[in-house]
Amino acid sequence: MRSRPRWLRGALSLAATAALALSGAALAPAASAEASTAPAAAVASTIPSPGPLAQGDVIYQVLVDRFADGDTSNNDTGNGEYNPSDLGFYHGGDWKGLTDKLDYIANLGVTAIWISPVSEQQPLSKDGNEASYHGYFTRDFATPNEHFGSAEELQQLIDTAHSKGLKMILDVVPNHTADYLDAYATEYSSDSYQPAQPLNNAAYFHHNGDCRFDGTETQDQIENCDLGGLDDLDQSNQVVSDYLVNTYRDWIDMGFDGVRVDAARSIPKTWLQTFEQEIGVPSFGEVFVGDVDYVADYENYEWGTLDFPYFFTTREVFSADTDMTALSTLFAQDYKYANPNQLETFIDNHDRARFLTWANDDYQRLRSALAFLMSTRGVPVIYYGTEQAMDGNGNGNEVPIANKDNRQDMTSFDESATIYTYIQRLNTVRAAVPALQTGTQREMWSDSSFYSFSRRDDSTGLESITTSTNSWDSQTRTIPLRAESSLSVGTVLVDAMNTSNTTTVTAGGITGKQITVTIPEHSTAIFVQQGTVSAYTPTTNPTTVVRVHYDAGWGNSIAIRGNAYPFTWDAGRGAHTVSNDVWEYRTERIPENQTFEVKALLNDEVWQTGGNITVTGGSTVDIYPNF
């Protein structure tokens, strides 16, 4: 357990003491810097941390404002920032609400929680069109965001999480404040509209206008421009650097076990390295770029890095059925990273459209992508709501970042939901198979619709083998084992995600040992030695199938619209061909026995003639349309 913050006095039992407000220590003297107040602590606790962020962890990312409202009194401060009917404004989620839901998160099987920035915010953007519910419009780094609660409630959240074995990860924002300075301005236009002391000094910021991100920018420009108009701090200024380091160290000393650095690409790399060393916990940065060569260098300065190249590649492959050899190209570059097992991998996050939006709301595609995510190298990140099949209202717009539909309120905490229980099983399997946590990843097979790799603990020889397909048909491959494999001929392997599917290592192939595997369409199997995991059959919701029989002609397609989501009357769901002149769309989202209406369209433009077709949830309907 780390020592308590220097601004706490004594070690008081959480159960035995009420909240105690304590004054913070001032920053070390610096020219023109005024004393700052460290975050007021609540209650010191003797509850130990599970340890720092590490390889093998699984992170659950939470937007605090959208998760659970535990205290309605902090929802509205009267500044126009609270509007639960608008996704651009505060909705009421807070630390107390998150604390109340920690069992739900712990039961999912994750090991760490990444929460939104904790600091006080400017309530609204300069134009008033967006509130600071996300935590990236900082006004005072050292004071808690009153919408999320008090420092006492934050301490309660941290301590309760630790008591349940959950590590806590803080989202830090050292790149910028809210937008107070006009573009290129070197002084404030208002005495009242400024960041809190000591950063209310325009000399502490860059004055180069907004970042362009048009392909002509240099690294120097990226580190010295305003990100979306937000005032860019000058970390080379010692006052600024000391303030950021000392203030975030105070927050982290409350018990945080790691940090995610927002906009890390926009901060000098050497400063990122110094920051991590000073705060004393592992950090991973947001480097919002899909190029491995660019992203990899950041892992030389931080413990980890959000793996955007992984995200962009895997989302395409698993949601849109693109060529799976792209995975081979991606992983062939792992040697460029300091440690690929410390990359933070994800298929959903707060700045990209929901995976299910891209996957045409296909739960099976999501299950396959999740199994792949949880078995590849790196530290997986599960974005809140993915386990409840949240799909961002089907809005796939991502210019310049995702529409706010990917930040919906969490409305269901159903621990029996099919995706929740699937992730729960994946976490159980990871915990039982150390190779899935820290093993070396090696490719075994790659073609346009099938990919396979092993994860092997080279110190023990224990190994898992993952196979994936994005085909609409079941796939069979005979795959040579790696030369490094310790698996012997006759060893029975079982798919941990569907234990009725087994294979046996046989003699043959270029390495002398091989397996023959068959996996269903759009699925990922994780093969482990028999006896390693308990029996398991995945659950699915009742599936509704709309089947359209029509010769659409070369180059044409069939779409389906309807009045029950995921169908709407405004835009069609694309069907896929299952045989000659037969098109199909399936969904697990519509409850069994719910009746609704649909119509088929040619190219999502020409409606079928006649009346609407009535469908019952959980059934298959065949449509023979005329257009």
Short mmCIF file of C-alpha atoms in Angstrom, two decimals, residues 46 85 87 114 128 164 166 283 356 388 414 419 432 439 497 531 569-570 593 599 610 614 618:
data_model
loop_
_atom_site.label_atom_id
_atom_site.label_comp_id
_atom_site.label_asym_id
_atom_site.label_seq_id
_atom_site.Cartn_x
_atom_site.Cartn_y
_atom_site.Cartn_z
CA THR A 46 -6.15 1.37 5.79
CA SER A 85 -32.50 15.10 -22.48
CA LEU A 87 -26.35 14.11 -24.73
CA TRP A 114 -10.87 3.86 -15.41
CA GLY A 128 -22.54 27.22 -24.67
CA LYS A 164 -13.58 -5.51 -3.82
CA LEU A 166 -10.66 -3.46 -8.11
CA SER A 283 0.47 5.58 -17.05
CA LEU A 356 -22.45 -2.60 -32.67
CA GLN A 388 -25.39 -4.43 -22.17
CA ASP A 414 -28.69 -6.75 -15.97
CA ILE A 419 -23.13 -10.02 -23.55
CA ALA A 432 -7.57 -19.47 -15.29
CA GLY A 439 1.98 -14.91 -22.70
CA MET A 497 -16.07 -20.34 -24.96
CA GLY A 531 -9.55 -29.69 -17.66
CA TRP A 569 -38.48 3.58 -40.94
CA ASP A 570 -35.76 6.16 -41.66
CA ASN A 593 -43.08 -12.54 -28.83
CA LYS A 599 -40.75 -3.83 -45.23
CA GLY A 610 -48.26 -3.72 -50.60
CA THR A 614 -45.94 -8.35 -39.32
CA GLY A 618 -37.81 -14.70 -31.87
#
